[in-house]
XYZ file of C-alpha atoms in Angstrom:
383
model
C -6.821 -2.352 -18.364
C -3.515 -3.668 -20.546
C -4.193 -6.079 -23.445
C -1.010 -8.017 -25.358
C -0.890 -8.335 -29.093
C 1.820 -10.302 -30.846
C 2.670 -10.060 -34.861
C 4.866 -11.785 -36.892
C 7.945 -10.093 -38.274
C 9.884 -10.491 -41.419
C 13.575 -8.369 -41.765
C 15.228 -8.087 -44.515
C 18.934 -9.284 -43.898
C 20.035 -6.492 -43.006
C 17.763 -5.472 -40.198
C 17.990 -9.015 -39.060
C 22.101 -8.727 -38.590
C 21.404 -4.670 -36.885
C 19.337 -6.901 -34.334
C 21.425 -9.518 -33.995
C 23.836 -7.358 -33.528
C 22.075 -5.452 -30.816
C 21.014 -8.784 -28.995
C 25.241 -9.035 -28.776
C 25.631 -5.720 -27.142
C 22.380 -5.947 -25.036
C 24.015 -9.295 -23.581
C 27.707 -7.905 -23.252
C 25.528 -4.934 -21.297
C 23.253 -7.223 -18.670
C 26.780 -9.585 -17.986
C 28.765 -6.200 -16.833
C 26.079 -4.795 -14.936
C 25.658 -8.282 -13.792
C 29.233 -8.358 -12.958
C 29.328 -4.540 -11.289
C 26.859 -5.596 -8.844
C 28.231 -9.062 -7.830
C 31.384 -7.398 -7.219
C 29.754 -4.595 -5.173
C 27.905 -6.922 -3.012
C 30.926 -9.016 -2.640
C 32.864 -5.562 -1.187
C 29.945 -3.914 0.422
C 27.021 -5.895 0.959
C 24.356 -3.396 -1.224
C 23.544 -3.704 -4.517
C 24.100 -0.268 -6.804
C 21.161 1.611 -6.781
C 18.437 3.091 -9.620
C 20.578 6.067 -10.692
C 24.064 3.881 -10.085
C 23.009 1.691 -12.513
C 21.659 4.727 -15.168
C 25.626 6.537 -15.342
C 26.609 2.371 -15.964
C 24.429 1.890 -19.610
C 25.487 5.394 -21.029
C 26.744 4.979 -24.267
C 26.352 1.288 -24.426
C 25.559 1.461 -28.075
C 22.295 0.597 -27.928
C 18.716 3.138 -28.431
C 18.468 4.804 -24.221
C 15.846 3.928 -23.512
C 17.098 -0.144 -24.526
C 19.465 0.479 -22.450
C 17.497 1.632 -20.254
C 14.986 -1.204 -19.683
C 17.985 -4.179 -19.045
C 18.822 -2.122 -15.963
C 15.528 -1.612 -15.084
C 15.161 -5.889 -15.214
C 18.198 -6.372 -13.733
C 16.894 -3.715 -10.579
C 13.662 -5.448 -10.223
C 15.527 -9.223 -9.889
C 17.695 -8.071 -7.203
C 14.500 -6.130 -5.860
C 12.938 -9.576 -5.422
C 16.080 -11.362 -4.348
C 16.144 -8.797 -0.857
C 12.475 -9.574 -0.684
C 12.529 -12.953 -1.134
C 15.727 -12.917 1.498
C 12.988 -11.067 3.748
C 11.181 -13.943 3.556
C 13.492 -16.343 4.436
C 13.035 -18.168 0.673
C 16.369 -19.008 -1.085
C 16.896 -17.169 -4.068
C 20.023 -17.023 -5.394
C 21.324 -14.331 -8.107
C 20.020 -13.384 -11.781
C 22.275 -15.438 -14.227
C 24.722 -14.307 -17.039
C 23.436 -14.473 -20.290
C 24.972 -16.166 -23.463
C 23.834 -15.316 -26.939
C 21.459 -17.769 -26.983
C 19.499 -16.520 -23.616
C 19.089 -12.947 -24.734
C 16.331 -13.266 -27.084
C 14.161 -9.801 -26.850
C 14.915 -5.519 -27.628
C 12.048 -3.329 -25.081
C 10.913 -0.330 -26.262
C 9.432 1.718 -23.480
C 8.169 4.504 -25.676
C 5.953 4.686 -28.322
C 6.076 7.352 -31.095
C 9.380 7.517 -29.860
C 11.707 4.469 -29.833
C 8.795 2.860 -32.418
C 5.616 3.939 -34.368
C 2.807 1.307 -35.649
C 1.388 2.102 -39.531
C 1.668 0.243 -42.681
C 4.492 -1.178 -41.408
C 6.437 -1.400 -38.164
C 9.051 2.048 -37.918
C 11.578 1.251 -35.339
C 14.856 3.334 -34.137
C 17.304 2.306 -35.530
C 16.230 -0.409 -37.872
C 13.663 1.408 -39.828
C 10.907 0.109 -41.183
C 10.122 -3.741 -40.811
C 7.416 -5.882 -42.469
C 4.604 -7.129 -40.220
C 1.636 -9.192 -40.244
C -0.741 -7.578 -38.561
C -3.965 -9.614 -38.451
C -6.161 -7.481 -36.180
C -6.286 -3.800 -35.083
C -4.900 -2.787 -31.556
C -7.509 -1.179 -29.739
C -5.659 1.491 -27.070
C -3.108 3.170 -26.945
C 0.230 1.816 -27.463
C 2.268 1.741 -24.643
C 5.723 -0.801 -25.324
C 7.098 -2.893 -27.198
C 9.291 -5.976 -27.492
C 11.074 -7.395 -30.631
C 11.127 -11.076 -29.350
C 13.086 -13.626 -31.146
C 11.778 -16.799 -30.928
C 14.330 -20.113 -30.202
C 13.592 -20.986 -33.525
C 14.716 -18.036 -35.285
C 11.269 -15.913 -35.734
C 10.871 -12.800 -34.962
C 7.459 -10.762 -33.005
C 6.435 -7.289 -32.360
C 4.741 -7.459 -29.565
C 2.688 -4.803 -27.958
C 1.584 -3.464 -25.123
C -1.908 -1.179 -24.497
C -3.811 0.685 -22.523
C -7.459 0.014 -22.990
C -10.738 1.212 -21.360
C -12.782 -0.757 -19.063
C -15.277 -2.703 -21.260
C -19.075 -2.714 -20.201
C -19.655 -6.450 -18.998
C -21.694 -8.499 -20.608
C -24.076 -9.905 -18.588
C -23.817 -13.909 -18.503
C -27.298 -15.892 -16.955
C -25.810 -18.909 -17.949
C -25.434 -22.010 -15.627
C -22.742 -22.786 -13.205
C -19.685 -25.389 -13.735
C -17.168 -26.979 -11.583
C -14.410 -27.913 -13.719
C -11.386 -31.263 -11.843
C -8.517 -30.723 -13.702
C -5.840 -33.781 -13.846
C -3.833 -35.795 -15.838
C -5.005 -38.885 -17.223
C -7.512 -36.294 -19.196
C -7.382 -32.653 -19.305
C -10.366 -31.742 -17.002
C -13.421 -32.952 -15.974
C -16.567 -30.870 -15.815
C -18.791 -31.609 -12.927
C -22.111 -32.667 -15.495
C -19.281 -35.327 -16.494
C -18.145 -34.410 -19.154
C -14.795 -34.713 -19.848
C -11.860 -32.849 -22.101
C -9.474 -34.637 -23.730
C -6.017 -33.261 -22.428
C -3.587 -32.195 -25.217
C -1.292 -33.941 -25.356
C 0.537 -32.436 -27.379
C 3.679 -33.563 -26.620
C 3.548 -36.755 -26.668
C 1.877 -36.969 -29.902
C 5.353 -34.885 -31.938
C 7.304 -36.917 -29.041
C 8.630 -39.453 -31.455
C 9.789 -37.072 -34.485
C 11.173 -34.788 -31.283
C 12.569 -37.388 -30.091
C 14.117 -38.618 -33.405
C 14.835 -34.635 -34.157
C 17.190 -35.009 -31.185
C 18.585 -37.783 -31.355
C 20.507 -35.947 -34.429
C 20.519 -33.525 -32.340
C 22.642 -35.321 -30.233
C 25.334 -36.205 -32.432
C 26.485 -33.626 -34.992
C 29.258 -31.869 -34.060
C 29.537 -28.515 -31.801
C 29.599 -25.498 -33.506
C 28.963 -27.150 -36.677
C 26.699 -25.571 -39.489
C 24.345 -28.978 -39.479
C 23.563 -28.470 -35.682
C 22.575 -25.204 -35.448
C 20.437 -26.424 -38.441
C 19.388 -29.122 -36.168
C 18.578 -26.818 -33.147
C 16.513 -24.877 -34.976
C 14.301 -28.100 -36.196
C 14.619 -28.969 -32.190
C 13.212 -25.217 -31.642
C 10.289 -25.021 -34.652
C 8.693 -28.474 -33.012
C 8.671 -26.738 -29.900
C 7.439 -24.271 -30.491
C 4.426 -25.925 -32.716
C 3.660 -27.746 -30.061
C 3.407 -24.941 -27.931
C 0.645 -22.615 -30.610
C -1.346 -25.537 -31.081
C -1.377 -25.883 -26.760
C -2.268 -22.042 -26.150
C -5.339 -22.592 -28.868
C -6.585 -24.926 -27.611
C -6.403 -23.520 -24.073
C -8.052 -19.716 -25.497
C -10.443 -21.793 -27.607
C -11.559 -24.473 -24.805
C -12.276 -20.922 -22.152
C -13.892 -19.080 -24.625
C -16.364 -22.191 -25.056
C -16.717 -22.892 -21.338
C -17.231 -19.489 -20.562
C -20.111 -19.594 -23.827
C -21.927 -21.179 -22.207
C -21.371 -21.249 -17.808
C -21.981 -17.410 -15.681
C -19.346 -19.602 -12.896
C -16.766 -21.884 -13.261
C -15.658 -23.370 -10.180
C -11.931 -24.626 -10.509
C -9.326 -25.331 -7.087
C -6.414 -23.478 -6.354
C -3.381 -25.086 -8.642
C -1.079 -27.142 -6.319
C 1.052 -27.675 -9.664
C 4.899 -26.510 -8.392
C 4.550 -29.699 -5.672
C 2.834 -31.965 -7.809
C 5.997 -31.871 -10.503
C 7.950 -32.330 -7.574
C 6.075 -35.162 -7.086
C 7.281 -36.400 -10.702
C 3.708 -35.559 -12.955
C 5.428 -32.130 -13.839
C 5.564 -33.478 -17.757
C 1.794 -34.027 -17.555
C 0.645 -30.901 -15.918
C 3.456 -28.885 -18.448
C 1.923 -30.259 -21.271
C -1.405 -29.661 -19.530
C -0.703 -25.730 -19.078
C -3.139 -26.306 -15.736
C -1.740 -22.341 -14.802
C -1.573 -21.225 -17.720
C -5.117 -22.500 -18.708
C -6.736 -20.740 -15.081
C -4.888 -16.979 -16.096
C -6.790 -17.388 -19.157
C -9.921 -18.688 -18.037
C -10.204 -15.863 -15.065
C -8.938 -12.697 -17.608
C -11.760 -13.797 -19.920
C -14.473 -14.015 -17.483
C -14.253 -10.901 -16.952
C -15.559 -9.497 -20.455
C -17.791 -12.663 -20.755
C -20.019 -11.698 -18.005
C -19.020 -14.364 -15.686
C -17.226 -15.568 -12.554
C -14.388 -17.866 -11.884
C -14.114 -19.083 -8.168
C -11.721 -21.184 -6.722
C -12.024 -23.112 -3.737
C -9.585 -25.090 -1.423
C -8.478 -28.810 -3.592
C -8.225 -30.267 -0.154
C -10.082 -33.749 0.133
C -12.230 -32.452 -3.137
C -11.891 -36.187 -4.310
C -12.065 -38.203 -1.101
C -15.650 -36.643 -0.154
C -18.458 -37.577 -1.148
C -20.064 -34.905 -3.150
C -23.513 -36.533 -2.104
C -23.142 -37.175 2.212
C -19.811 -35.431 2.495
C -17.851 -38.436 4.013
C -14.714 -39.214 3.013
C -13.623 -42.128 1.599
C -10.647 -42.636 0.899
C -9.295 -44.500 -2.331
C -5.984 -44.735 -3.975
C -4.733 -42.433 -6.568
C -5.705 -45.273 -9.099
C -8.798 -45.955 -8.179
C -11.230 -44.236 -10.948
C -13.980 -45.169 -8.990
C -16.197 -43.612 -6.109
C -18.089 -45.927 -3.964
C -19.586 -44.310 -0.860
C -20.114 -47.082 1.516
C -22.156 -44.157 3.219
C -24.946 -43.293 1.476
C -23.621 -46.252 -1.926
C -23.364 -43.564 -4.443
C -20.847 -44.626 -7.415
C -19.743 -42.184 -9.946
C -16.553 -41.339 -11.566
C -13.882 -39.958 -9.183
C -12.965 -36.493 -11.136
C -16.751 -35.780 -11.180
C -17.734 -36.550 -8.185
C -14.093 -34.185 -7.272
C -16.635 -31.757 -9.728
C -19.141 -31.266 -7.730
C -18.099 -30.958 -4.792
C -15.620 -27.738 -6.220
C -19.218 -26.906 -7.832
C -20.811 -27.092 -4.040
C -17.716 -25.118 -2.379
C -17.944 -22.005 -4.925
C -21.400 -22.258 -4.299
C -20.551 -21.837 0.043
C -18.488 -19.137 -0.705
C -20.350 -17.373 -2.856
C -24.127 -17.752 -1.239
C -22.604 -17.812 2.181
C -24.973 -20.902 2.190
C -25.819 -24.630 1.694
C -24.412 -25.326 -1.662
C -27.326 -28.119 -2.242
C -30.136 -25.676 -1.450
C -29.080 -22.663 -4.232
C -27.151 -25.108 -6.952
C -29.135 -27.910 -8.869
C -25.729 -30.570 -9.287
C -27.361 -33.334 -11.189
C -25.572 -36.410 -11.150
C -24.723 -37.658 -14.543
C -26.011 -41.276 -15.313
C -23.669 -41.257 -18.137
C -20.497 -39.778 -18.857
C -19.705 -38.049 -22.016
C -16.494 -37.823 -23.233
C -15.434 -34.860 -25.901
C -12.539 -33.139 -27.202
C -12.818 -29.222 -27.524
C -12.820 -26.865 -28.843
C -14.494 -28.796 -31.600
C -16.739 -30.552 -28.613
C -20.282 -29.801 -26.671
C -20.694 -27.968 -23.903
C -24.088 -28.268 -22.008
């Protein structure tokens, strides 16, 4: 299996200038390849082959494997376009890149283009200071030098690791209903407060963006303000990622089975909930939870989300309710509880049916919570 490791880099002024130059060359090479691709397609209705791309990247001024990596990225993007067209989907050409959109240099082979000891040695930039806060397990396969919008540089390593012996997790089972009002509601009634980081910093971000809009294009002051906005976005993203990792760790340390809905984030974003979903990072959270579960000895089960909010978790009758009605009151059996808790129990029920092939109520003990306890992860209590 593969794992990625990300470390902060500290470049000298000379190294920074040289890497910026290589990014510029990379941008020019990408645009050159894309322009040639469009012209060939317009004339022949065909794309360049892999070998034709390899000829085009010769003598580019970049490290050879970095140049080939740019060609491979474009080739993969074109293959995705062809596949999408066959499936009847709309898929345009890749975009031409400005310098600001070219943010990384790729090195596919360890010990040839780069090596890592106390410092990171990269062809042709020499030894770069690196803040290596943890050891890399496994064999390093690739390196990506990445520039964030804030101007900070990072080294991202991809390492091949031997599969770890799965742990045995004898914890309980839990259903999770992800939401917009709160980040998540658990089937035992506990609430995980949503990481509303963008809104916490919204005033500061709005002020900074307002100042940015007043600056003259191309001026030094505009460049400085733009970097401040980027730093704020980066800080929010880092806090959010830390929250998601710690939340996943806490869940998997307690539960052996975590049940969730299959996400339809894109559809919900189109319905006007895009900002909330982006801030909550549902998709990222499910990915983090799924890959961490493997090493934790836990299982993450995704279920069909249809009618999880409408179905009564006790009698299984459908109870119609509007989105703003937050309480589930069943006219058939009299069950009254928070609608999100009801949905989380339904999610757990469906996961139990899918994993045991029998009735969930008989195989999984689901206690109806009498009181809901608001918790704030990662410092809050689970279980």
